[in-house]
Amino acid sequence: MAAEIVNPRSDSSTGHEGAEEPFDPAFALHRGGKMAVQATVPVRDKDDLSLAYTPGVAKVCTAIAEQPELVNDYTWKSNVVAVVTDGTAVLGLGDIGPEASLPVMEGKAILFKQFGGVDAVPVALATTDADEIVETVVRMAPSFGGVNLEDISAPRCFEIERKLQERLDIPVFHDDQHGTAVVTLAALRNAARLTGRTLGELRAVISGAGAAGVAIAKFLLEAGLGDVAVADRKGVVSRDREDLTPVKRELAEITNKAGLSGSLESALAGADVFIGVSGGTVPEPAVASMAPNSFVFAMANPNPEVHPDIAHKYAAVVATGRSDYPNQINNVLAFPGIFAGALQVRASRITETMKIAAAEALAGVVGDELSADYVIPSPFDERVAPAVTAAVAAAARAEGVARR
């Protein structure tokens, strides 16, 4: 008999003992977790057992001890990613801790498998110390072909990623930063193509100077964007501000060529692109002040910084982070294919060139179907992952970071 599905909110531990609450499909789906380990070889009899385990396994262990690179051929290492978090910046929930982050990490793992054919293991760590996280991941690294950092708060996420990249010879990728940046660039390329412009002609304003905002700004500039200003809660990140963190100070040195200061709203006057990764609400007059044929990418979930109905009054292209509106900027369009491509060629790292190749491939899936409501493909478009995988693998080989 199947176990009865019980809504935890009506349990006595919630303080609502005996209360009758509606059946919640989210709890039903998550009961027992969303993933499991499954063998890829049979163990039907003693012969199978002797090959899968002892004594047969000793031959493989000895071979790997003599030639360590064989671990990629005779274990799952070359096709498995650790999804690592400390639970400090989970979706829109914030610092909820490692245990509460596990449903999200499981979800990430099944997206890796569903959309990229890559196995992934959730790893939630009971520490928020950057050095402890780095040391823990370094010690686990022999078991994995790559590391996806997930939902780790800024600014620690920058330090953790940098230190791991320095110490490991496998891809380390903070998806909250780079996955978002890749998909944003792909959508922006197509929006520019739709309106007959190049990236170099565009000036963008980003709301949010956290992990995603910083990464998007740097990545768009790397890809050739004309100019970008980033605003935090206190206004535009500029060189004349004395309250900047080291990360924002570095950002001020490479962004805001126009020398803007003051509020986000004032920076939007005449801007070609708004990119929201912060939440909050941008007043309609500020959106109206943007340049003709502007683009509004309001990606906060569940409430975009600019409601699509308002954005459509003024913008040529509107994108959100939501699945119920056209042009969803969704990281699942990027990270499965990026890791699949990197693992396919056993890349030692994921480079800027590989990420730009991913964005170009993703933009290319749209092709001649380009329209204002279709500048980025659906996550369920079966062309996406193969295109991104192939582009990333080719870029890794061209750049010399591939090992096969």
Short mmCIF file of C-alpha atoms in Angstrom, two decimals:
data_model
loop_
_atom_site.label_atom_id
_atom_site.label_comp_id
_atom_site.label_asym_id
_atom_site.label_seq_id
_atom_site.Cartn_x
_atom_site.Cartn_y
_atom_site.Cartn_z
CA MET A 1 0.00 0.00 0.00
CA ALA A 2 1.27 3.47 -0.81
CA ALA A 3 2.05 5.67 2.14
CA GLU A 4 -0.51 8.32 2.92
CA ILE A 5 0.47 11.82 1.85
CA VAL A 6 0.31 14.16 4.83
CA ASN A 7 0.64 17.90 4.64
CA PRO A 8 3.30 18.84 7.24
CA ARG A 9 1.52 22.11 7.94
CA SER A 10 -1.34 20.26 9.63
CA ASP A 11 0.98 18.21 11.80
CA SER A 12 0.94 18.84 15.53
CA SER A 13 4.44 20.31 15.30
CA THR A 14 3.04 23.26 13.37
CA GLY A 15 0.82 24.36 16.26
CA HIS A 16 -2.34 23.56 14.28
CA GLU A 17 -3.11 20.10 15.58
CA GLY A 18 -6.25 18.66 14.09
CA ALA A 19 -6.62 21.46 11.54
CA GLU A 20 -7.87 20.39 8.13
CA GLU A 21 -5.88 22.01 5.35
CA PRO A 22 -6.11 21.54 1.57
CA PHE A 23 -3.95 18.88 -0.05
CA ASP A 24 -0.73 20.54 -1.23
CA PRO A 25 0.85 18.92 -4.32
CA ALA A 26 4.24 20.47 -3.55
CA PHE A 27 4.53 18.46 -0.33
CA ALA A 28 3.22 15.35 -2.07
CA LEU A 29 5.86 15.61 -4.78
CA HIS A 30 8.72 16.20 -2.34
CA ARG A 31 7.89 13.40 0.10
CA GLY A 32 10.92 11.13 0.27
CA GLY A 33 12.98 13.50 -1.85
CA LYS A 34 13.11 14.02 -5.61
CA MET A 35 16.06 11.82 -6.55
CA ALA A 36 17.78 8.51 -5.81
CA VAL A 37 20.94 6.59 -6.71
CA GLN A 38 20.46 3.89 -9.34
CA ALA A 39 22.94 1.22 -10.42
CA THR A 40 24.01 1.17 -14.09
CA VAL A 41 25.19 -2.46 -13.98
CA PRO A 42 23.33 -5.59 -12.88
CA VAL A 43 24.12 -7.55 -9.71
CA ARG A 44 22.07 -10.69 -10.35
CA ASP A 45 24.39 -13.46 -9.17
CA LYS A 46 27.81 -14.18 -7.71
CA ASP A 47 29.56 -13.57 -11.04
CA ASP A 48 28.05 -10.10 -11.32
CA LEU A 49 28.93 -9.43 -7.69
CA SER A 50 32.54 -10.49 -8.20
CA LEU A 51 32.90 -8.04 -11.09
CA ALA A 52 31.01 -5.10 -9.59
CA TYR A 53 32.68 -5.49 -6.21
CA THR A 54 35.39 -7.76 -4.90
CA PRO A 55 37.60 -9.22 -6.33
CA GLY A 56 37.08 -7.63 -9.75
CA VAL A 57 37.01 -4.08 -8.49
CA ALA A 58 40.58 -4.45 -7.17
CA LYS A 59 41.95 -4.62 -10.72
CA VAL A 60 40.33 -1.31 -11.56
CA CYS A 61 41.50 0.31 -8.32
CA THR A 62 45.08 -0.81 -8.99
CA ALA A 63 44.99 0.54 -12.53
CA ILE A 64 43.74 3.92 -11.29
CA ALA A 65 46.41 4.00 -8.58
CA GLU A 66 49.03 3.53 -11.30
CA GLN A 67 47.39 5.93 -13.77
CA PRO A 68 45.15 8.38 -11.85
CA GLU A 69 43.59 9.81 -15.01
CA LEU A 70 41.84 6.46 -15.55
CA VAL A 71 39.41 7.45 -12.80
CA ASN A 72 37.53 9.37 -15.50
CA ASP A 73 37.07 6.23 -17.59
CA TYR A 74 36.28 3.65 -14.94
CA THR A 75 34.17 5.60 -12.41
CA TRP A 76 31.32 8.07 -12.62
CA LYS A 77 33.63 11.02 -11.83
CA SER A 78 33.73 12.44 -15.35
CA ASN A 79 29.95 12.84 -15.48
CA VAL A 80 29.02 13.96 -11.98
CA VAL A 81 28.77 17.43 -10.46
CA ALA A 82 28.63 18.43 -6.81
CA VAL A 83 25.89 21.01 -6.20
CA VAL A 84 27.32 22.82 -3.17
CA THR A 85 25.55 25.31 -0.93
CA ASP A 86 25.63 26.72 2.57
CA GLY A 87 21.96 27.74 2.43
CA THR A 88 22.60 31.47 2.83
CA ALA A 89 20.92 32.82 -0.32
CA VAL A 90 18.27 30.30 -1.34
CA LEU A 91 16.03 31.43 -4.19
CA GLY A 92 14.00 34.32 -2.80
CA LEU A 93 14.05 32.87 0.71
CA GLY A 94 17.42 34.16 1.90
CA ASP A 95 19.47 32.55 4.66
CA ILE A 96 17.41 29.50 5.58
CA GLY A 97 20.25 27.10 6.39
CA PRO A 98 21.63 23.92 4.81
CA GLU A 99 18.79 21.54 5.70
CA ALA A 100 16.09 23.84 4.33
CA SER A 101 18.13 24.33 1.14
CA LEU A 102 18.09 20.63 0.25
CA PRO A 103 14.80 20.65 -1.72
CA VAL A 104 16.30 23.32 -3.97
CA MET A 105 19.61 21.46 -4.35
CA GLU A 106 17.74 18.26 -5.22
CA GLY A 107 15.78 20.25 -7.76
CA LYS A 108 19.00 21.58 -9.25
CA ALA A 109 20.37 18.04 -9.46
CA ILE A 110 17.38 16.70 -11.36
CA LEU A 111 17.56 19.64 -13.77
CA PHE A 112 21.17 18.72 -14.49
CA LYS A 113 20.02 15.21 -15.37
CA GLN A 114 16.84 16.15 -17.23
CA PHE A 115 18.28 18.91 -19.37
CA GLY A 116 21.97 18.01 -19.67
CA GLY A 117 22.26 14.28 -19.03
CA VAL A 118 24.66 15.09 -16.17
CA ASP A 119 24.51 13.35 -12.79
CA ALA A 120 24.61 15.71 -9.82
CA VAL A 121 24.75 15.29 -6.05
CA PRO A 122 23.35 17.85 -3.57
CA VAL A 123 25.90 18.84 -0.92
CA ALA A 124 24.61 21.17 1.82
CA LEU A 125 27.34 22.31 4.18
CA ALA A 126 26.93 23.18 7.86
CA THR A 127 29.27 26.16 7.71
CA THR A 128 29.17 29.67 6.31
CA ASP A 129 32.89 30.31 6.71
CA ALA A 130 34.40 30.87 3.28
CA ASP A 131 37.68 29.10 4.02
CA GLU A 132 35.92 26.12 5.59
CA ILE A 133 33.70 25.79 2.52
CA VAL A 134 36.73 25.93 0.24
CA GLU A 135 38.64 23.34 2.26
CA THR A 136 35.63 21.02 2.39
CA VAL A 137 35.03 21.16 -1.35
CA VAL A 138 38.73 20.69 -2.13
CA ARG A 139 38.73 17.53 -0.02
CA MET A 140 35.61 16.19 -1.76
CA ALA A 141 36.85 17.04 -5.26
CA PRO A 142 38.34 13.61 -6.13
CA SER A 143 34.78 12.25 -6.32
CA PHE A 144 33.49 14.83 -8.81
CA GLY A 145 34.08 16.09 -12.33
CA GLY A 146 32.80 19.58 -11.56
CA VAL A 147 31.46 21.84 -8.83
CA ASN A 148 28.33 23.95 -9.12
CA LEU A 149 28.18 26.53 -6.34
CA GLU A 150 24.61 27.40 -5.54
CA ASP A 151 22.75 29.90 -3.36
CA ILE A 152 25.78 31.19 -1.47
CA SER A 153 25.42 34.82 -0.47
CA ALA A 154 27.55 37.68 -1.76
CA PRO A 155 30.23 38.77 -1.31
CA ARG A 156 31.52 35.43 0.04
CA CYS A 157 30.46 33.68 -3.16
CA PHE A 158 33.07 35.59 -5.17
CA GLU A 159 35.90 34.63 -2.83
CA ILE A 160 34.81 31.00 -2.59
CA GLU A 161 34.57 30.58 -6.34
CA ARG A 162 37.92 32.28 -6.97
CA LYS A 163 39.77 30.20 -4.38
CA LEU A 164 38.26 26.94 -5.62
CA GLN A 165 39.15 27.78 -9.21
CA GLU A 166 42.72 28.41 -8.11
CA ARG A 167 43.01 25.11 -6.23
CA LEU A 168 41.05 22.67 -8.39
CA ASP A 169 41.63 21.41 -11.92
CA ILE A 170 37.94 20.75 -12.58
CA PRO A 171 35.21 23.23 -13.59
CA VAL A 172 33.94 25.40 -10.72
CA PHE A 173 30.90 27.48 -11.63
CA HIS A 174 28.69 29.67 -9.47
CA ASP A 175 25.42 29.43 -11.36
CA ASP A 176 23.73 32.35 -9.60
CA GLN A 177 26.40 34.52 -11.18
CA HIS A 178 27.33 33.02 -14.50
CA GLY A 179 24.25 31.07 -15.51
CA THR A 180 22.15 34.19 -15.17
CA ALA A 181 24.74 36.21 -17.09
CA VAL A 182 24.87 33.74 -19.98
CA VAL A 183 21.11 33.65 -20.48
CA THR A 184 20.86 37.43 -20.14
CA LEU A 185 23.51 37.94 -22.81
CA ALA A 186 21.77 35.51 -25.16
CA ALA A 187 18.45 37.33 -24.81
CA LEU A 188 20.13 40.72 -25.15
CA ARG A 189 21.92 39.68 -28.35
CA ASN A 190 18.63 38.68 -29.91
CA ALA A 191 16.82 41.79 -28.67
CA ALA A 192 19.54 43.92 -30.26
CA ARG A 193 19.30 41.93 -33.50
CA LEU A 194 15.53 42.37 -33.53
CA THR A 195 15.86 46.15 -33.32
CA GLY A 196 18.80 46.42 -35.72
CA ARG A 197 21.45 47.33 -33.17
CA THR A 198 24.70 45.92 -31.85
CA LEU A 199 25.69 45.37 -28.23
CA GLY A 200 28.22 48.16 -28.54
CA GLU A 201 25.44 50.68 -29.17
CA LEU A 202 23.60 49.87 -25.96
CA ARG A 203 23.76 51.43 -22.50
CA ALA A 204 22.36 49.27 -19.72
CA VAL A 205 21.36 49.86 -16.11
CA ILE A 206 21.38 46.93 -13.68
CA SER A 207 19.37 47.00 -10.48
CA GLY A 208 21.22 44.88 -7.93
CA ALA A 209 24.91 44.63 -7.07
CA GLY A 210 24.86 41.12 -5.61
CA ALA A 211 26.17 37.94 -7.22
CA ALA A 212 24.01 38.10 -10.34
CA GLY A 213 24.27 41.86 -10.88
CA VAL A 214 28.06 41.93 -10.61
CA ALA A 215 28.49 38.92 -12.88
CA ILE A 216 26.07 40.21 -15.51
CA ALA A 217 27.79 43.59 -15.62
CA LYS A 218 31.24 42.08 -16.09
CA PHE A 219 30.05 39.53 -18.62
CA LEU A 220 28.14 42.01 -20.77
CA LEU A 221 31.18 44.28 -20.91
CA GLU A 222 33.36 41.30 -21.83
CA ALA A 223 30.92 40.56 -24.66
CA GLY A 224 31.13 44.11 -25.99
CA LEU A 225 28.28 46.06 -24.40
CA GLY A 226 28.70 49.81 -24.83
CA ASP A 227 28.24 50.79 -21.20
CA VAL A 228 26.57 49.58 -18.03
CA ALA A 229 25.82 51.19 -14.69
CA VAL A 230 24.99 49.09 -11.64
CA ALA A 231 22.80 50.37 -8.81
CA ASP A 232 22.53 49.05 -5.28
CA ARG A 233 20.24 50.22 -2.47
CA LYS A 234 22.17 53.49 -2.16
CA GLY A 235 22.20 54.34 -5.86
CA VAL A 236 24.60 54.00 -8.77
CA VAL A 237 27.91 52.30 -8.02
CA SER A 238 30.39 55.02 -8.93
CA ARG A 239 33.99 55.91 -8.18
CA ASP A 240 33.02 58.91 -6.07
CA ARG A 241 31.22 56.77 -3.47
CA GLU A 242 33.14 56.12 -0.26
CA ASP A 243 30.91 53.33 1.08
CA LEU A 244 31.78 50.64 -1.48
CA THR A 245 32.89 47.10 -0.60
CA PRO A 246 36.01 45.79 -2.36
CA VAL A 247 33.81 43.97 -4.91
CA LYS A 248 31.82 47.12 -5.67
CA ARG A 249 34.98 49.21 -5.77
CA GLU A 250 36.33 46.91 -8.47
CA LEU A 251 33.00 47.15 -10.26
CA ALA A 252 33.11 50.95 -10.17
CA GLU A 253 36.46 50.87 -11.97
CA ILE A 254 35.15 48.97 -15.00
CA THR A 255 31.53 50.16 -15.31
CA ASN A 256 29.68 53.45 -15.64
CA LYS A 257 31.75 55.08 -18.38
CA ALA A 258 29.10 57.82 -18.50
CA GLY A 259 30.05 58.83 -14.96
CA LEU A 260 26.50 58.63 -13.62
CA SER A 261 25.71 59.08 -9.95
CA GLY A 262 22.58 59.27 -7.87
CA SER A 263 19.54 57.04 -8.05
CA LEU A 264 18.64 54.09 -10.23
CA GLU A 265 15.73 56.09 -11.58
CA SER A 266 17.95 58.94 -12.74
CA ALA A 267 20.35 56.49 -14.42
CA LEU A 268 17.48 55.01 -16.45
CA ALA A 269 16.89 58.29 -18.30
CA GLY A 270 17.90 57.58 -21.89
CA ALA A 271 19.09 54.04 -21.12
CA ASP A 272 18.57 51.31 -23.69
CA VAL A 273 18.38 48.37 -21.29
CA PHE A 274 17.08 47.74 -17.79
CA ILE A 275 18.16 44.53 -16.07
CA GLY A 276 16.58 43.77 -12.70
CA VAL A 277 18.08 41.20 -10.34
CA SER A 278 17.23 42.83 -7.04
CA GLY A 279 13.51 42.92 -6.38
CA GLY A 280 11.72 46.09 -5.42
CA THR A 281 9.71 48.23 -7.82
CA VAL A 282 10.90 50.66 -10.47
CA PRO A 283 8.48 53.60 -10.84
CA GLU A 284 6.69 53.83 -14.18
CA PRO A 285 8.01 57.35 -14.96
CA ALA A 286 11.56 55.97 -14.77
CA VAL A 287 10.70 53.25 -17.30
CA ALA A 288 9.03 55.86 -19.51
CA SER A 289 12.25 57.91 -19.47
CA MET A 290 14.25 55.17 -21.18
CA ALA A 291 15.33 55.45 -24.82
CA PRO A 292 13.03 54.43 -27.68
CA ASN A 293 13.06 50.69 -28.50
CA SER A 294 14.37 49.91 -25.03
CA PHE A 295 14.57 46.48 -23.40
CA VAL A 296 13.24 45.68 -19.93
CA PHE A 297 14.55 42.48 -18.38
CA ALA A 298 12.85 42.50 -14.95
CA MET A 299 13.92 39.16 -13.50
CA ALA A 300 12.93 39.23 -9.83
CA ASN A 301 10.63 36.39 -8.80
CA PRO A 302 7.75 36.23 -8.17
CA ASN A 303 7.32 39.99 -8.54
CA PRO A 304 9.31 41.59 -11.37
CA GLU A 305 10.81 45.01 -10.72
CA VAL A 306 8.67 46.29 -13.59
CA HIS A 307 5.37 44.58 -14.23
CA PRO A 308 5.21 43.32 -17.83
CA ASP A 309 2.00 45.27 -18.49
CA ILE A 310 3.82 48.50 -17.62
CA ALA A 311 7.03 47.50 -19.42
CA HIS A 312 5.17 46.78 -22.64
CA LYS A 313 3.94 50.36 -22.76
CA TYR A 314 7.47 51.60 -23.37
CA ALA A 315 9.82 48.74 -24.25
CA ALA A 316 10.38 46.90 -27.52
CA VAL A 317 11.34 43.70 -25.72
CA VAL A 318 10.25 42.56 -22.24
CA ALA A 319 11.69 39.59 -20.35
CA THR A 320 11.12 38.29 -16.83
CA GLY A 321 12.20 35.44 -14.61
CA ARG A 322 8.70 33.97 -14.65
CA SER A 323 7.46 31.04 -16.71
CA ASP A 324 4.00 32.51 -17.28
CA TYR A 325 5.28 35.37 -19.47
CA PRO A 326 7.24 35.26 -22.73
CA ASN A 327 11.04 35.48 -22.69
CA GLN A 328 11.82 33.78 -19.40
CA ILE A 329 15.43 34.34 -18.32
CA ASN A 330 15.95 30.91 -16.77
CA ASN A 331 19.34 29.53 -15.72
CA VAL A 332 18.30 26.04 -16.75
CA LEU A 333 18.90 27.19 -20.32
CA ALA A 334 22.60 27.46 -19.53
CA PHE A 335 24.09 25.41 -16.71
CA PRO A 336 23.20 21.86 -17.88
CA GLY A 337 24.71 22.39 -21.32
CA ILE A 338 27.71 24.31 -20.00
CA PHE A 339 28.63 21.52 -17.62
CA ALA A 340 27.82 18.81 -20.17
CA GLY A 341 30.18 20.44 -22.66
CA ALA A 342 32.92 20.98 -20.09
CA LEU A 343 32.68 17.42 -18.80
CA GLN A 344 32.53 15.97 -22.30
CA VAL A 345 36.04 17.26 -23.03
CA ARG A 346 37.22 17.02 -19.39
CA ALA A 347 37.89 20.74 -19.25
CA SER A 348 40.06 21.99 -16.41
CA ARG A 349 37.88 25.07 -15.96
CA ILE A 350 35.04 27.08 -17.48
CA THR A 351 36.42 30.18 -19.16
CA GLU A 352 34.85 33.46 -20.30
CA THR A 353 35.20 32.26 -23.88
CA MET A 354 33.26 29.10 -23.09
CA LYS A 355 30.48 31.15 -21.45
CA ILE A 356 30.27 33.53 -24.40
CA ALA A 357 30.10 30.52 -26.73
CA ALA A 358 27.21 29.18 -24.62
CA ALA A 359 25.36 32.49 -24.91
CA GLU A 360 25.88 32.67 -28.66
CA ALA A 361 24.66 29.10 -29.11
CA LEU A 362 21.62 29.77 -26.96
CA ALA A 363 20.78 32.89 -28.94
CA GLY A 364 21.27 30.96 -32.15
CA VAL A 365 18.55 28.45 -31.26
CA VAL A 366 15.97 31.20 -31.82
CA GLY A 367 17.20 31.74 -35.37
CA ASP A 368 14.67 33.07 -37.86
CA GLU A 369 11.82 32.68 -35.38
CA LEU A 370 12.97 35.85 -33.64
CA SER A 371 10.21 38.17 -32.43
CA ALA A 372 9.55 40.54 -29.54
CA ASP A 373 7.99 37.67 -27.59
CA TYR A 374 10.70 35.19 -28.56
CA VAL A 375 14.24 36.40 -27.97
CA ILE A 376 15.15 33.39 -25.84
CA PRO A 377 14.05 29.75 -26.27
CA SER A 378 12.04 27.70 -23.82
CA PRO A 379 13.87 25.43 -21.38
CA PHE A 380 11.86 22.60 -22.92
CA ASP A 381 13.17 23.27 -26.43
CA GLU A 382 15.14 20.09 -27.13
CA ARG A 383 17.62 21.99 -29.28
CA VAL A 384 18.98 24.01 -26.38
CA ALA A 385 21.18 21.61 -24.41
CA PRO A 386 22.85 19.99 -27.46
CA ALA A 387 23.62 23.40 -28.96
CA VAL A 388 25.12 24.76 -25.75
CA THR A 389 27.02 21.53 -25.05
CA ALA A 390 28.61 21.45 -28.49
CA ALA A 391 29.55 25.14 -28.39
CA VAL A 392 31.13 24.90 -24.94
CA ALA A 393 33.08 21.76 -25.84
CA ALA A 394 34.40 23.36 -29.04
CA ALA A 395 35.38 26.54 -27.19
CA ALA A 396 37.21 24.53 -24.52
CA ARG A 397 39.21 22.71 -27.19
CA ALA A 398 39.99 25.93 -29.03
CA GLU A 399 41.15 27.61 -25.83
CA GLY A 400 43.33 24.69 -24.76
CA VAL A 401 41.56 23.78 -21.51
CA ALA A 402 40.16 20.47 -22.84
CA ARG A 403 41.92 17.26 -21.88
CA ARG A 404 40.34 15.04 -24.48
#
